[in-house]
mmCIF file of C-alpha atoms in Angstrom:
data_model
loop_
_atom_site.group_PDB
_atom_site.id
_atom_site.type_symbol
_atom_site.label_atom_id
_atom_site.label_comp_id
_atom_site.label_asym_id
_atom_site.label_seq_id
_atom_site.Cartn_x
_atom_site.Cartn_y
_atom_site.Cartn_z
ATOM 1 C CA GLU A 609 -11.054 -16.416 3.290
ATOM 2 C CA ASP A 610 -7.463 -15.017 3.193
ATOM 3 C CA GLN A 611 -6.974 -12.129 5.267
ATOM 4 C CA VAL A 612 -4.594 -9.975 7.236
ATOM 5 C CA THR A 613 -5.473 -8.585 10.509
ATOM 6 C CA GLN A 614 -3.507 -5.858 12.580
ATOM 7 C CA SER A 615 -3.757 -4.835 16.086
ATOM 8 C CA PRO A 616 -3.984 -2.419 17.937
ATOM 9 C CA GLU A 617 -5.826 -0.144 15.534
ATOM 10 C CA ALA A 618 -4.006 2.915 17.280
ATOM 11 C CA LEU A 619 -1.101 3.089 19.769
ATOM 12 C CA ARG A 620 0.125 6.079 21.583
ATOM 13 C CA LEU A 621 3.730 5.869 23.294
ATOM 14 C CA GLN A 622 5.812 8.198 24.998
ATOM 15 C CA GLU A 623 9.159 8.735 23.535
ATOM 16 C CA GLY A 624 11.408 5.843 24.585
ATOM 17 C CA GLU A 625 8.487 3.526 25.512
ATOM 18 C CA SER A 626 8.985 0.228 23.601
ATOM 19 C CA SER A 627 6.121 -1.692 22.355
ATOM 20 C CA SER A 628 4.903 -4.183 19.612
ATOM 21 C CA LEU A 629 2.360 -4.239 16.780
ATOM 22 C CA ASN A 630 0.745 -7.342 15.801
ATOM 23 C CA CYS A 631 -0.153 -8.715 12.477
ATOM 24 C CA SER A 632 -1.999 -12.108 12.116
ATOM 25 C CA TYR A 633 -2.597 -13.703 8.808
ATOM 26 C CA THR A 634 -4.720 -16.418 7.323
ATOM 27 C CA VAL A 635 -3.252 -16.369 3.954
ATOM 28 C CA SER A 636 -2.835 -19.961 2.968
ATOM 29 C CA GLY A 637 0.621 -20.824 1.340
ATOM 30 C CA LEU A 638 2.212 -17.669 2.491
ATOM 31 C CA ARG A 639 4.663 -16.152 -0.053
ATOM 32 C CA GLY A 640 6.146 -13.465 2.202
ATOM 33 C CA LEU A 641 4.707 -11.081 4.905
ATOM 34 C CA PHE A 642 5.538 -7.339 4.179
ATOM 35 C CA TRP A 643 5.625 -4.416 6.365
ATOM 36 C CA TYR A 644 5.194 -0.899 5.276
ATOM 37 C CA ARG A 645 5.351 2.548 6.767
ATOM 38 C CA GLN A 646 2.858 5.135 5.638
ATOM 39 C CA ASP A 647 3.107 8.893 6.517
ATOM 40 C CA PRO A 648 -0.059 11.184 5.997
ATOM 41 C CA GLY A 649 -0.797 11.985 2.403
ATOM 42 C CA LYS A 650 2.038 9.746 1.237
ATOM 43 C CA GLY A 651 2.232 6.179 -0.458
ATOM 44 C CA PRO A 652 3.532 3.243 1.617
ATOM 45 C CA GLU A 653 7.091 2.880 2.176
ATOM 46 C CA PHE A 654 8.632 -0.588 2.216
ATOM 47 C CA LEU A 655 10.318 -1.703 5.433
ATOM 48 C CA PHE A 656 10.677 -5.523 5.679
ATOM 49 C CA THR A 657 9.773 -8.739 4.020
ATOM 50 C CA LEU A 658 9.708 -12.017 5.998
ATOM 51 C CA TYR A 659 9.443 -15.286 4.314
ATOM 52 C CA SER A 660 9.687 -17.931 6.963
ATOM 53 C CA ALA A 661 8.778 -18.701 10.568
ATOM 54 C CA GLY A 662 11.685 -17.611 12.968
ATOM 55 C CA GLU A 663 12.961 -15.070 10.626
ATOM 56 C CA GLU A 664 13.816 -11.630 11.983
ATOM 57 C CA LYS A 665 14.879 -8.332 10.455
ATOM 58 C CA GLU A 666 15.958 -5.069 11.864
ATOM 59 C CA LYS A 667 16.241 -1.375 10.667
ATOM 60 C CA GLU A 668 17.209 1.264 13.343
ATOM 61 C CA ARG A 669 14.674 1.087 16.055
ATOM 62 C CA LEU A 670 12.385 -1.592 14.184
ATOM 63 C CA LYS A 671 12.588 -5.323 14.231
ATOM 64 C CA ALA A 672 10.201 -7.480 12.571
ATOM 65 C CA THR A 673 9.641 -11.176 13.532
ATOM 66 C CA LEU A 674 7.516 -14.004 11.947
ATOM 67 C CA THR A 675 5.855 -17.033 13.325
ATOM 68 C CA LYS A 676 3.569 -19.486 11.429
ATOM 69 C CA LYS A 677 0.493 -17.417 12.210
ATOM 70 C CA GLU A 678 1.575 -13.859 13.052
ATOM 71 C CA SER A 679 4.273 -11.122 12.717
ATOM 72 C CA PHE A 680 5.273 -8.583 15.109
ATOM 73 C CA LEU A 681 6.984 -5.188 14.504
ATOM 74 C CA HIS A 682 8.825 -4.327 17.496
ATOM 75 C CA ILE A 683 9.709 -0.641 18.199
ATOM 76 C CA THR A 684 12.517 -0.105 20.679
ATOM 77 C CA ALA A 685 12.964 3.329 22.367
ATOM 78 C CA PRO A 686 10.768 5.011 19.684
ATOM 79 C CA LYS A 687 11.142 8.665 18.878
ATOM 80 C CA PRO A 688 8.542 11.172 17.704
ATOM 81 C CA GLU A 689 9.734 10.776 14.107
ATOM 82 C CA ASP A 690 8.610 7.101 14.219
ATOM 83 C CA SER A 691 5.057 8.258 14.234
ATOM 84 C CA ALA A 692 3.188 6.926 11.135
ATOM 85 C CA THR A 693 0.795 4.225 10.062
ATOM 86 C CA TYR A 694 2.281 0.731 9.890
ATOM 87 C CA LEU A 695 0.867 -1.614 7.444
ATOM 88 C CA CYS A 696 1.418 -5.377 7.051
ATOM 89 C CA ALA A 697 0.509 -7.154 3.818
ATOM 90 C CA ALA A 698 0.659 -10.475 2.201
ATOM 91 C CA PRO A 699 0.388 -11.610 -1.427
ATOM 92 C CA LEU A 700 -2.513 -13.962 -2.131
ATOM 93 C CA ILE A 701 -0.426 -16.216 -4.274
ATOM 94 C CA SER A 702 3.010 -16.466 -5.816
ATOM 95 C CA GLY A 703 4.224 -14.557 -8.873
ATOM 96 C CA ASN A 704 3.425 -10.870 -9.641
ATOM 97 C CA THR A 705 0.324 -10.587 -7.716
ATOM 98 C CA PRO A 706 -0.841 -7.549 -5.637
ATOM 99 C CA LEU A 707 -0.729 -7.448 -1.804
ATOM 100 C CA VAL A 708 -3.576 -7.758 0.692
ATOM 101 C CA PHE A 709 -3.212 -5.067 3.397
ATOM 102 C CA GLY A 710 -4.361 -4.983 6.936
ATOM 103 C CA LYS A 711 -6.051 -1.938 8.212
ATOM 104 C CA GLY A 712 -2.908 -0.700 9.875
ATOM 105 C CA THR A 713 -1.786 0.478 13.290
ATOM 106 C CA ARG A 714 -1.473 4.289 13.644
ATOM 107 C CA LEU A 715 1.428 4.838 16.066
ATOM 108 C CA SER A 716 1.860 8.283 17.757
ATOM 109 C CA VAL A 717 5.079 8.880 19.721
ATOM 110 C CA ILE A 718 4.837 11.718 22.088
ATOM 111 C CA ALA A 719 7.918 13.623 23.151
ATOM 112 C CA GLY B 512 15.938 1.157 -5.447
ATOM 113 C CA ALA B 513 12.833 0.897 -7.622
ATOM 114 C CA VAL B 514 11.018 4.254 -7.833
ATOM 115 C CA VAL B 515 7.337 4.882 -8.662
ATOM 116 C CA SER B 516 6.348 8.115 -9.710
ATOM 117 C CA GLN B 517 2.691 9.353 -9.651
ATOM 118 C CA HIS B 518 1.237 12.459 -11.076
ATOM 119 C CA PRO B 519 -0.694 14.705 -9.951
ATOM 120 C CA SER B 520 -0.188 14.535 -6.293
ATOM 121 C CA ARG B 521 -3.446 16.497 -5.613
ATOM 122 C CA VAL B 522 -6.434 17.358 -8.035
ATOM 123 C CA ILE B 523 -9.628 19.070 -7.521
ATOM 124 C CA CYS B 524 -12.272 18.795 -10.203
ATOM 125 C CA LYS B 525 -15.978 19.428 -10.648
ATOM 126 C CA SER B 526 -18.438 16.938 -10.628
ATOM 127 C CA GLY B 527 -19.105 15.306 -14.047
ATOM 128 C CA THR B 528 -15.594 15.841 -15.312
ATOM 129 C CA SER B 529 -12.880 13.392 -16.008
ATOM 130 C CA VAL B 530 -9.363 13.184 -14.360
ATOM 131 C CA LYS B 531 -6.352 11.289 -15.466
ATOM 132 C CA ILE B 532 -3.866 9.976 -12.970
ATOM 133 C CA GLU B 533 -0.361 8.872 -14.224
ATOM 134 C CA CYS B 534 1.830 6.207 -12.717
ATOM 135 C CA ARG B 535 5.354 5.744 -13.946
ATOM 136 C CA SER B 536 8.387 3.218 -13.054
ATOM 137 C CA LEU B 537 11.215 5.296 -13.194
ATOM 138 C CA ASP B 538 14.250 2.990 -13.295
ATOM 139 C CA PHE B 539 12.617 -0.310 -14.244
ATOM 140 C CA GLN B 540 10.018 -1.841 -16.466
ATOM 141 C CA ALA B 541 6.761 -3.031 -15.101
ATOM 142 C CA THR B 542 4.587 -5.360 -17.113
ATOM 143 C CA THR B 543 2.024 -5.130 -14.302
ATOM 144 C CA MET B 544 1.044 -2.250 -11.986
ATOM 145 C CA PHE B 545 -1.489 -2.204 -9.366
ATOM 146 C CA TRP B 546 -4.071 0.563 -8.471
ATOM 147 C CA TYR B 547 -5.135 1.096 -4.911
ATOM 148 C CA ARG B 548 -7.681 3.305 -3.329
ATOM 149 C CA GLN B 549 -7.604 4.582 0.325
ATOM 150 C CA PHE B 550 -10.257 6.343 2.372
ATOM 151 C CA PRO B 551 -9.332 8.310 5.385
ATOM 152 C CA LYS B 552 -7.951 6.134 8.147
ATOM 153 C CA LYS B 553 -8.720 3.057 6.239
ATOM 154 C CA SER B 554 -6.420 0.622 4.538
ATOM 155 C CA LEU B 555 -5.472 0.210 0.881
ATOM 156 C CA MET B 556 -8.082 -1.579 -1.206
ATOM 157 C CA LEU B 557 -7.080 -3.038 -4.603
ATOM 158 C CA MET B 558 -9.078 -1.563 -7.431
ATOM 159 C CA ALA B 559 -7.474 -3.215 -10.410
ATOM 160 C CA THR B 560 -4.373 -4.867 -11.955
ATOM 161 C CA SER B 561 -2.986 -3.042 -15.074
ATOM 162 C CA ASN B 562 -1.315 -5.373 -17.523
ATOM 163 C CA GLU B 563 0.852 -3.795 -20.239
ATOM 164 C CA GLY B 564 -0.650 -4.407 -23.625
ATOM 165 C CA SER B 565 -3.753 -5.951 -22.530
ATOM 166 C CA LYS B 566 -6.988 -5.138 -20.568
ATOM 167 C CA ALA B 567 -6.998 -4.435 -16.856
ATOM 168 C CA THR B 568 -8.292 -6.884 -14.324
ATOM 169 C CA TYR B 569 -10.789 -5.205 -12.066
ATOM 170 C CA GLU B 570 -11.634 -6.215 -8.529
ATOM 171 C CA GLN B 571 -15.214 -7.059 -7.602
ATOM 172 C CA GLY B 572 -17.318 -4.064 -7.175
ATOM 173 C CA VAL B 573 -15.023 -1.633 -9.001
ATOM 174 C CA GLU B 574 -16.728 -0.178 -12.090
ATOM 175 C CA LYS B 575 -14.487 -0.699 -15.118
ATOM 176 C CA ASP B 576 -16.253 1.979 -17.248
ATOM 177 C CA LYS B 577 -15.854 4.506 -14.486
ATOM 178 C CA PHE B 578 -12.196 3.762 -13.730
ATOM 179 C CA LEU B 579 -10.537 3.342 -17.020
ATOM 180 C CA ILE B 580 -7.056 1.905 -16.970
ATOM 181 C CA ASN B 581 -4.346 2.020 -19.874
ATOM 182 C CA HIS B 582 -1.039 0.453 -19.587
ATOM 183 C CA ALA B 583 0.441 1.439 -23.019
ATOM 184 C CA SER B 584 4.109 1.034 -22.147
ATOM 185 C CA LEU B 585 6.376 -0.825 -19.800
ATOM 186 C CA THR B 586 6.900 2.310 -17.640
ATOM 187 C CA LEU B 587 3.526 3.902 -17.774
ATOM 188 C CA SER B 588 -0.060 3.060 -16.540
ATOM 189 C CA THR B 589 -2.898 5.627 -16.387
ATOM 190 C CA LEU B 590 -6.077 5.568 -14.293
ATOM 191 C CA THR B 591 -8.904 7.888 -15.689
ATOM 192 C CA VAL B 592 -11.841 8.657 -13.336
ATOM 193 C CA THR B 593 -14.666 9.273 -15.637
ATOM 194 C CA SER B 594 -17.654 11.535 -14.843
ATOM 195 C CA ALA B 595 -16.326 11.991 -11.361
ATOM 196 C CA HIS B 596 -18.683 12.449 -8.468
ATOM 197 C CA PRO B 597 -18.121 13.593 -4.792
ATOM 198 C CA GLU B 598 -18.114 9.892 -3.795
ATOM 199 C CA ASP B 599 -15.144 9.226 -5.943
ATOM 200 C CA SER B 600 -13.018 11.639 -3.872
ATOM 201 C CA SER B 601 -10.276 9.470 -2.451
ATOM 202 C CA PHE B 602 -6.645 8.914 -2.180
ATOM 203 C CA TYR B 603 -5.493 6.798 -5.298
ATOM 204 C CA ILE B 604 -2.119 5.046 -5.190
ATOM 205 C CA CYS B 605 -0.232 2.946 -7.872
ATOM 206 C CA SER B 606 2.385 0.507 -7.184
ATOM 207 C CA ALA B 607 4.646 -1.835 -9.043
ATOM 208 C CA ARG B 608 7.538 -4.244 -8.512
ATOM 209 C CA ASP B 609 10.852 -4.360 -10.558
ATOM 210 C CA HIS B 610 11.024 -8.281 -10.494
ATOM 211 C CA GLY B 611 8.867 -11.188 -9.369
ATOM 212 C CA ASN B 612 10.182 -11.611 -5.780
ATOM 213 C CA SER B 613 10.690 -8.024 -4.983
ATOM 214 C CA PRO B 614 8.245 -6.026 -2.699
ATOM 215 C CA LEU B 615 5.696 -3.715 -4.307
ATOM 216 C CA HIS B 616 6.829 -0.050 -4.523
ATOM 217 C CA PHE B 617 4.253 2.683 -4.040
ATOM 218 C CA GLY B 618 3.719 6.012 -5.749
ATOM 219 C CA ASN B 619 3.178 9.014 -3.403
ATOM 220 C CA GLY B 620 -0.511 8.949 -4.156
ATOM 221 C CA THR B 621 -3.054 11.295 -5.796
ATOM 222 C CA ARG B 622 -5.642 12.996 -3.665
ATOM 223 C CA LEU B 623 -8.613 13.552 -5.701
ATOM 224 C CA THR B 624 -11.356 15.945 -4.504
ATOM 225 C CA VAL B 625 -14.572 16.225 -6.422
ATOM 226 C CA THR B 626 -16.653 19.167 -5.702
#
């Protein structure tokens, strides 16, 4: 069964303490791995799409990487405003199909 | 970038009444929109795929007669929760993409509370 699994479920960091979030997937014929940020009471906000193993993308303090079986979201020197739930997702098949989401990692960055 | 607008952001209704939620693509046309549901501290669960000009496709376990979806134009899909009950209370989020390979863009969600 195709699925997306994220770990840890929750992560608490001190401001400036770098860490990584994990997303492993078993979707066959992957057509992109997506990372989103979701703030409480809001819809998910798109961060990155990764398509092939070895690909990396960066945005401010975030860097996403992809291997054949998993993706990592690295957070360097986080700030309290980085606190959010980070979701990864993958489409089941190509074309205009919905995304299957992992359960997310709730990140709290403490000043 | 592609913007998806959802309205209302928050609604409280009494048990037995119906509630309509609108999802609009503001700067692009969307032949397909997706409706998700999210419970507190849980991930997004796909409810249905809304297709412009045709019937929606519902995921297993989602009652099509309770969650009526209408996609009457290329920029508007509506989700109507009929005869709402407290267990329907949840966060409903719609999404769409502006072209085949773009990421899904999400509305800001609707918090439904049924009393």
